[in-house]
PDB file of C-alpha atoms (C1' of nucleotides) in Angstrom:
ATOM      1  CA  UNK A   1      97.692 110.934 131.698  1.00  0.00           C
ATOM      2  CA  UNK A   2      97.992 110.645 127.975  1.00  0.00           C
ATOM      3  CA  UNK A   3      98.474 107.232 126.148  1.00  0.00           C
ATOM      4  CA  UNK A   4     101.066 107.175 123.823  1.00  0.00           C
ATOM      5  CA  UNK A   5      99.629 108.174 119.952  1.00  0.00           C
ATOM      6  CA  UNK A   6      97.947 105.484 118.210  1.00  0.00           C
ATOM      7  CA  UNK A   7      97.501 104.742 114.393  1.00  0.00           C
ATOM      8  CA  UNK A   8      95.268 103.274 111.895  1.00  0.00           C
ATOM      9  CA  UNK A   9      94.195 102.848 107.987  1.00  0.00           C
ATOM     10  CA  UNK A  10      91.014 104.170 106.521  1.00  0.00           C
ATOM     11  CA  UNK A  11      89.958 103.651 102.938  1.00  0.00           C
ATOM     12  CA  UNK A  12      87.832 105.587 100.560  1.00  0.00           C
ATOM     13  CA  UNK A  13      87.651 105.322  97.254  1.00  0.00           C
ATOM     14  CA  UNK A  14      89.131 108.569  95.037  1.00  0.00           C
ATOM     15  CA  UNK A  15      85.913 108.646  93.095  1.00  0.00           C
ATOM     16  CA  UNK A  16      83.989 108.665  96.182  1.00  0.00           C
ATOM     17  CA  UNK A  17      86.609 111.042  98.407  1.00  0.00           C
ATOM     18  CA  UNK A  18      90.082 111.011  97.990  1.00  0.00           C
ATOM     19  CA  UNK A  19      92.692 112.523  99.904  1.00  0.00           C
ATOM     20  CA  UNK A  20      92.498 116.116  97.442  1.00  0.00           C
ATOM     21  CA  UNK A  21      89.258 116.202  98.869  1.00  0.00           C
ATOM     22  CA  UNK A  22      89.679 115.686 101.958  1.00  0.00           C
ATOM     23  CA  UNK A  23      92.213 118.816 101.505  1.00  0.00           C
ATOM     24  CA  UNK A  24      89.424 121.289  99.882  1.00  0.00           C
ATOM     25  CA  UNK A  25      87.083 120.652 102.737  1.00  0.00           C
ATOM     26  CA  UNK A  26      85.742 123.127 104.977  1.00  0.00           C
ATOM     27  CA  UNK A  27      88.659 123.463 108.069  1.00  0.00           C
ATOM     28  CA  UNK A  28      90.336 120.421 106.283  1.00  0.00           C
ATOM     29  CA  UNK A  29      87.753 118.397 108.395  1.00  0.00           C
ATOM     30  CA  UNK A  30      85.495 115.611 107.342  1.00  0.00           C
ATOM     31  CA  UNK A  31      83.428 113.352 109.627  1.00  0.00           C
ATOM     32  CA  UNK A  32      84.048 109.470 108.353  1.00  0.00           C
ATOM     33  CA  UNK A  33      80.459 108.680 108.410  1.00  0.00           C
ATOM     34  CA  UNK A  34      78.468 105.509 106.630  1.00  0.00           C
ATOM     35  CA  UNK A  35      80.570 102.744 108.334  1.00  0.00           C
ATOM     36  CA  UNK A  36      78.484  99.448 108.602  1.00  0.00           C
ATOM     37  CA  UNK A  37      80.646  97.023 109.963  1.00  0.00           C
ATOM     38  CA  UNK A  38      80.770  96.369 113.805  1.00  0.00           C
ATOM     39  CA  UNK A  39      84.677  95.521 113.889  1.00  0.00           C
ATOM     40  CA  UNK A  40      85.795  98.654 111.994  1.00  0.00           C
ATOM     41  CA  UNK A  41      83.037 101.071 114.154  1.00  0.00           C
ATOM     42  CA  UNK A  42      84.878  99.270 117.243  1.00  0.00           C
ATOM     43  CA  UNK A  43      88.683 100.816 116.446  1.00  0.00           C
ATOM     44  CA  UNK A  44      86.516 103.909 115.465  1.00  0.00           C
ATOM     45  CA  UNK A  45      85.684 103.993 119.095  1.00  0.00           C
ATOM     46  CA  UNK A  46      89.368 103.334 120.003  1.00  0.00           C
ATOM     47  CA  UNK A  47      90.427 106.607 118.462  1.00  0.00           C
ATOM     48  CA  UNK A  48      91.606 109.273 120.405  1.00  0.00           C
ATOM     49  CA  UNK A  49      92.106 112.769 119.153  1.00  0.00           C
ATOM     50  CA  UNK A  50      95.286 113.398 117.845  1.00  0.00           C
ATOM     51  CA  UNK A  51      95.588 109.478 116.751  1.00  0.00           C
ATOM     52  CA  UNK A  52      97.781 109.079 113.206  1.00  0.00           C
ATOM     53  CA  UNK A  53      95.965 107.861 109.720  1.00  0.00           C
ATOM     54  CA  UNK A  54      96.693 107.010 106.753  1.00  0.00           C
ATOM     55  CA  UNK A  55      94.302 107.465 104.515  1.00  0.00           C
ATOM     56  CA  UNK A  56      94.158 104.384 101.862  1.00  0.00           C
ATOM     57  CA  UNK A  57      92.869 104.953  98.129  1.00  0.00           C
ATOM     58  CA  UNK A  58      90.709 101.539  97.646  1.00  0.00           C
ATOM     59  CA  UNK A  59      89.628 100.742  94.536  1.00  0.00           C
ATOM     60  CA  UNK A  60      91.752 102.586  92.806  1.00  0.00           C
ATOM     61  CA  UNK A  61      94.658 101.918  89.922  1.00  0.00           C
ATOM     62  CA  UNK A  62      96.465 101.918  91.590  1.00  0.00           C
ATOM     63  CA  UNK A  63      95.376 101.128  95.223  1.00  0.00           C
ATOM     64  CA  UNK A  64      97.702 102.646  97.235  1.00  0.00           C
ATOM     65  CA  UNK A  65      98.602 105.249 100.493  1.00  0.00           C
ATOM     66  CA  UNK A  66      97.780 108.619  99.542  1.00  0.00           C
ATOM     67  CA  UNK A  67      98.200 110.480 102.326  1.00  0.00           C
ATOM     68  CA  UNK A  68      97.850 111.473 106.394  1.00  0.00           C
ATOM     69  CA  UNK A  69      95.084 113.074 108.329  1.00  0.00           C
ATOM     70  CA  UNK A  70      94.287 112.662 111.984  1.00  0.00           C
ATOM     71  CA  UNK A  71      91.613 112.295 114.121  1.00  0.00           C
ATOM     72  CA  UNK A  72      90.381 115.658 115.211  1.00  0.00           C
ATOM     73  CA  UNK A  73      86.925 114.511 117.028  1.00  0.00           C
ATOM     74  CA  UNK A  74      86.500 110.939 119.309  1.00  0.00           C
ATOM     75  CA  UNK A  75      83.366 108.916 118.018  1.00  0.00           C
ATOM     76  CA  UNK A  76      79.790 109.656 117.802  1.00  0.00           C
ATOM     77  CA  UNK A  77      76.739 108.847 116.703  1.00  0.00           C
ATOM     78  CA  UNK A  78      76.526 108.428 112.506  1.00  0.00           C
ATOM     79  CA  UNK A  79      73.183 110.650 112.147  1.00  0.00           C
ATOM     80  CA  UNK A  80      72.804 109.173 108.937  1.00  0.00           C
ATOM     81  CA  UNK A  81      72.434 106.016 109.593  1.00  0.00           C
ATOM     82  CA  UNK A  82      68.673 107.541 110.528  1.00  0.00           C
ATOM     83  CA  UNK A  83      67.805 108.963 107.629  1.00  0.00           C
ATOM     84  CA  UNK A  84      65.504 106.730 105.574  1.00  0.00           C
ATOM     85  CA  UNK A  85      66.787 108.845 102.421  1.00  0.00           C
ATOM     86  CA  UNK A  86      70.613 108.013 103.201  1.00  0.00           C
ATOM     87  CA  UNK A  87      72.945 105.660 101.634  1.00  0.00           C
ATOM     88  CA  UNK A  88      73.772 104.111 104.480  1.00  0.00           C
ATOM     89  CA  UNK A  89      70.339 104.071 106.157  1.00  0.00           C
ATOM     90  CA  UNK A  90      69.562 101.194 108.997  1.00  0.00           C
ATOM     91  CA  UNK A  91      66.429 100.969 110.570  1.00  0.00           C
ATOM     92  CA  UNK A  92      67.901  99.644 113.648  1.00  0.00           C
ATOM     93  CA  UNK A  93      70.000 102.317 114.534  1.00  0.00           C
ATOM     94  CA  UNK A  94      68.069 105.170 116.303  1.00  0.00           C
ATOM     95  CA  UNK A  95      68.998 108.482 117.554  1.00  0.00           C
ATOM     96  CA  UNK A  96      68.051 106.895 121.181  1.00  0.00           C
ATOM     97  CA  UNK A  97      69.551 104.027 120.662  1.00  0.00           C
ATOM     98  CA  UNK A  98      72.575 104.631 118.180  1.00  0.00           C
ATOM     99  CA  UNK A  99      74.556 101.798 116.572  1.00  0.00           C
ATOM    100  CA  UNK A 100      76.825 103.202 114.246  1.00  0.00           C
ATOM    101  CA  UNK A 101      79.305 105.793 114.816  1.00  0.00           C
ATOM    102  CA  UNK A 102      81.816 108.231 113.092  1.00  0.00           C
ATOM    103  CA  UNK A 103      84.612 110.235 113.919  1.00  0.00           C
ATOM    104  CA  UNK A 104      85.823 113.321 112.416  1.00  0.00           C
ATOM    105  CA  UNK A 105      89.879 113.826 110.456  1.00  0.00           C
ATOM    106  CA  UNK A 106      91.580 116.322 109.183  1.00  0.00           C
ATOM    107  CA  UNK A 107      93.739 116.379 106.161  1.00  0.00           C
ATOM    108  CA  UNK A 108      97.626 116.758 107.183  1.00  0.00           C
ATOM    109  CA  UNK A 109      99.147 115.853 103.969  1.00  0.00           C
ATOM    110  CA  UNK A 110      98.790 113.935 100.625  1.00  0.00           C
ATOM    111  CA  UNK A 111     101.786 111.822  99.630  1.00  0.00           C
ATOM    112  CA  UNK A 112     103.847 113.191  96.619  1.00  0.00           C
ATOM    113  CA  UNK A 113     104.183 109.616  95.635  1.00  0.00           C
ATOM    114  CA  UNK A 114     101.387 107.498  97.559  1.00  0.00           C
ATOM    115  CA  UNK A 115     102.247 104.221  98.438  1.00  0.00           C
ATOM    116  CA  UNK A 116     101.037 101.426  96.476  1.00  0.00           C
ATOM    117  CA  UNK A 117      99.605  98.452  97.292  1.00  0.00           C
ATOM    118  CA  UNK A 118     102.001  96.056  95.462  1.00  0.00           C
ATOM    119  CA  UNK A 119     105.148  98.078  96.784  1.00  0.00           C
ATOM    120  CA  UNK A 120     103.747  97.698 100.576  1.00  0.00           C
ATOM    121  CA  UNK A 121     103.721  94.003  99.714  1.00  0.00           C
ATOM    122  CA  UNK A 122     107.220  94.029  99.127  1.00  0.00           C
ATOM    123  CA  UNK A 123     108.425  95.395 102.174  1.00  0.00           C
ATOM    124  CA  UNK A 124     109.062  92.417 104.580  1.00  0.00           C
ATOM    125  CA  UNK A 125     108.661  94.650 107.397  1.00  0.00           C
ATOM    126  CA  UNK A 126     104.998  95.066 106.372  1.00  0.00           C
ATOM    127  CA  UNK A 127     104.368  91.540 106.620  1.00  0.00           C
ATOM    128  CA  UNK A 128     101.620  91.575 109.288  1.00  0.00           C
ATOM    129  CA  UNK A 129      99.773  94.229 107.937  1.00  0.00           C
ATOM    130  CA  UNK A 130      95.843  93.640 108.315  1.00  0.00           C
ATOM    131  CA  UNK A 131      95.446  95.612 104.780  1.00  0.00           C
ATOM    132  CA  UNK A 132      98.200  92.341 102.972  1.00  0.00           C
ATOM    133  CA  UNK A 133      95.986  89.701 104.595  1.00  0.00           C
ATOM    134  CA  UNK A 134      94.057  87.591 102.520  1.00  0.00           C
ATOM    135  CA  UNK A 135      90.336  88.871 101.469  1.00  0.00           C
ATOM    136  CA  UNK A 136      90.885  91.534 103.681  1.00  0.00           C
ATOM    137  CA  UNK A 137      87.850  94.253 103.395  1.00  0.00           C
ATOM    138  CA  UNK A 138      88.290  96.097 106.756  1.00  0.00           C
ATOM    139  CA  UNK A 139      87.919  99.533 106.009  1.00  0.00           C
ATOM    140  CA  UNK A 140      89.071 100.812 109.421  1.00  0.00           C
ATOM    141  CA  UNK A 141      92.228  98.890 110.654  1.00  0.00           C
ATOM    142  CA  UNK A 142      94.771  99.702 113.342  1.00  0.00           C
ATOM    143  CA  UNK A 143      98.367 100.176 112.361  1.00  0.00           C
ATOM    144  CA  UNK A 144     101.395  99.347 114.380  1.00  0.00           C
ATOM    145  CA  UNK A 145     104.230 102.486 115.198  1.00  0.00           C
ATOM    146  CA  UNK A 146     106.636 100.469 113.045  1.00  0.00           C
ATOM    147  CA  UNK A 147     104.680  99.995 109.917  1.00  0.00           C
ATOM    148  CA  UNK A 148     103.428 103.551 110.134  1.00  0.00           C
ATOM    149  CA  UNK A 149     107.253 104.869 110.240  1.00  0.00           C
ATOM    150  CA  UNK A 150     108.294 102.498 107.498  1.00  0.00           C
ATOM    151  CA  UNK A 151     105.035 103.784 105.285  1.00  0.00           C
ATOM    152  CA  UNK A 152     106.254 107.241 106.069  1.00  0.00           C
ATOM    153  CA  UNK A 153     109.598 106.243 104.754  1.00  0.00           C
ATOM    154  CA  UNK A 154     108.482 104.938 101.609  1.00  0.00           C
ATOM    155  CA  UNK A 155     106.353 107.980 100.873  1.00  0.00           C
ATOM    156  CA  UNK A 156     109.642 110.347 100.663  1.00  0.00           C
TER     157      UNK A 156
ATOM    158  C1'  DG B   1      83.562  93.152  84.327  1.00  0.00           C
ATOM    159  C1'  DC B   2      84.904  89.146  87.054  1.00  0.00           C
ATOM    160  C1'  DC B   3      85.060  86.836  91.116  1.00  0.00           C
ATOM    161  C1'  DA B   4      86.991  85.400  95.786  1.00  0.00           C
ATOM    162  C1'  DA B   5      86.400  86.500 100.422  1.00  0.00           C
ATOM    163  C1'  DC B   6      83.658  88.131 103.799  1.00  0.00           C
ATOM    164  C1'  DG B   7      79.546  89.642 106.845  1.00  0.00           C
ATOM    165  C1'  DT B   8      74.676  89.452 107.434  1.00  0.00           C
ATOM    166  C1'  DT B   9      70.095  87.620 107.079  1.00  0.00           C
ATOM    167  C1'  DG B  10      66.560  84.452 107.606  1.00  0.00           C
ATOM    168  C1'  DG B  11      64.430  79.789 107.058  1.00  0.00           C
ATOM    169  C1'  DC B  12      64.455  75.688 109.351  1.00  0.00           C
TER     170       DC B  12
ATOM    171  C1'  DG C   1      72.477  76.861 116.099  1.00  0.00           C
ATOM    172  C1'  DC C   2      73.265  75.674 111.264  1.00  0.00           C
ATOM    173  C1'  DC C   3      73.957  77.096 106.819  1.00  0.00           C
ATOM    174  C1'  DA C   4      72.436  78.621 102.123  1.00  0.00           C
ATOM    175  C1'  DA C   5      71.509  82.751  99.887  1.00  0.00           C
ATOM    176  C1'  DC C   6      72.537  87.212  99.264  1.00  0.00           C
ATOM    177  C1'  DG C   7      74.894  91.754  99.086  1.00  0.00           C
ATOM    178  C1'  DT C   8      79.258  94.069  99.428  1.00  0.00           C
ATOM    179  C1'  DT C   9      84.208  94.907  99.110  1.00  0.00           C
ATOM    180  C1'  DG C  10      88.018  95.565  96.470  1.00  0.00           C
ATOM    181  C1'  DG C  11      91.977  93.635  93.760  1.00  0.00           C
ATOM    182  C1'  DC C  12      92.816  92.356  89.307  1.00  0.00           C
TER     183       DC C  12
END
DNA sequence: GCCAACGTTGGC
DNA sequence: GCCAACGTTGGC
């Protein structure tokens, strides 16, 4: 029985990986590795295949929607949170005993004119959007159907 | 570059 | 279990 589709917000920051390159990867595909916070790993492990996301330019002038992808792979465990030469390296988490996980996306499309920040602020049905709320530094959020359609909107 | 908000760590 | 110190995020 499938669950109806399910949405959420990822952010990277262009200088990092931006949507464009999410678009030039191999198969379009990327696996959203190097998250170290428990609450956005949990929605990670939420995600079904096939889930929505839009895929949030952070740190970035201006910060703002850029595009869609979707989640192509459920999660599993970030291999490089083992590697003493990674980034994102923790000690505790071992390939027995994993803590952190990723999932894989794929590109669907960047926005012709992304979203930004200021102009979701405006939008009063946006209101209770986790990205709006004060000191807000999720970087994996769920979305709701209605401000996903309304974000959709604003992008034409 | 600044700094507020947040999560984590570690001393006690 | 408390909380100060620290590192990070991310808008501005």
């Amino acid at each position: 029985m499938k669950t109806t589709r399910r949405y959420w917000l990822m952010k990277s920051e262009p200088s990092v990986f931006s949507i464009h390159d999410l678009a030039r990867a191999r198969d379009q595909v990327t696996s959203w590795d190097g998250v170290r916070n428990y609450q956005a790993r949990n929605y990670m492990r939420a995600m079904e295949v096939g889930d929505g996301v839009l895929f949030y330019h952070s740190n970035a002038d201006p910060p703002a929607v850029a595009g869609l992808a979707e989640v192509v792979r459920k999660a599993y465990a970030d291999h490089t949170a083992f590697d003493p030469k990674d980034k994102h390296y923790d000690p505790k988490s071992t390939p027995d005993q994993p803590i952190w996980d990723m999932v894989e996306i794929r590109f669907v499309r960047a926005f012709k004119r992304p979203v930004p920040l200021d102009t979701l602020r405006k939008v009063p049905g946006l209101k209770g959007m986790e990205l709006l709320r004060k000191g807000s530094r999720l970087s994996v959020q769920p979305v709701r159907a209605g401000e996903w359609k309304l974000i959709l909107k604003l992008a034409e």
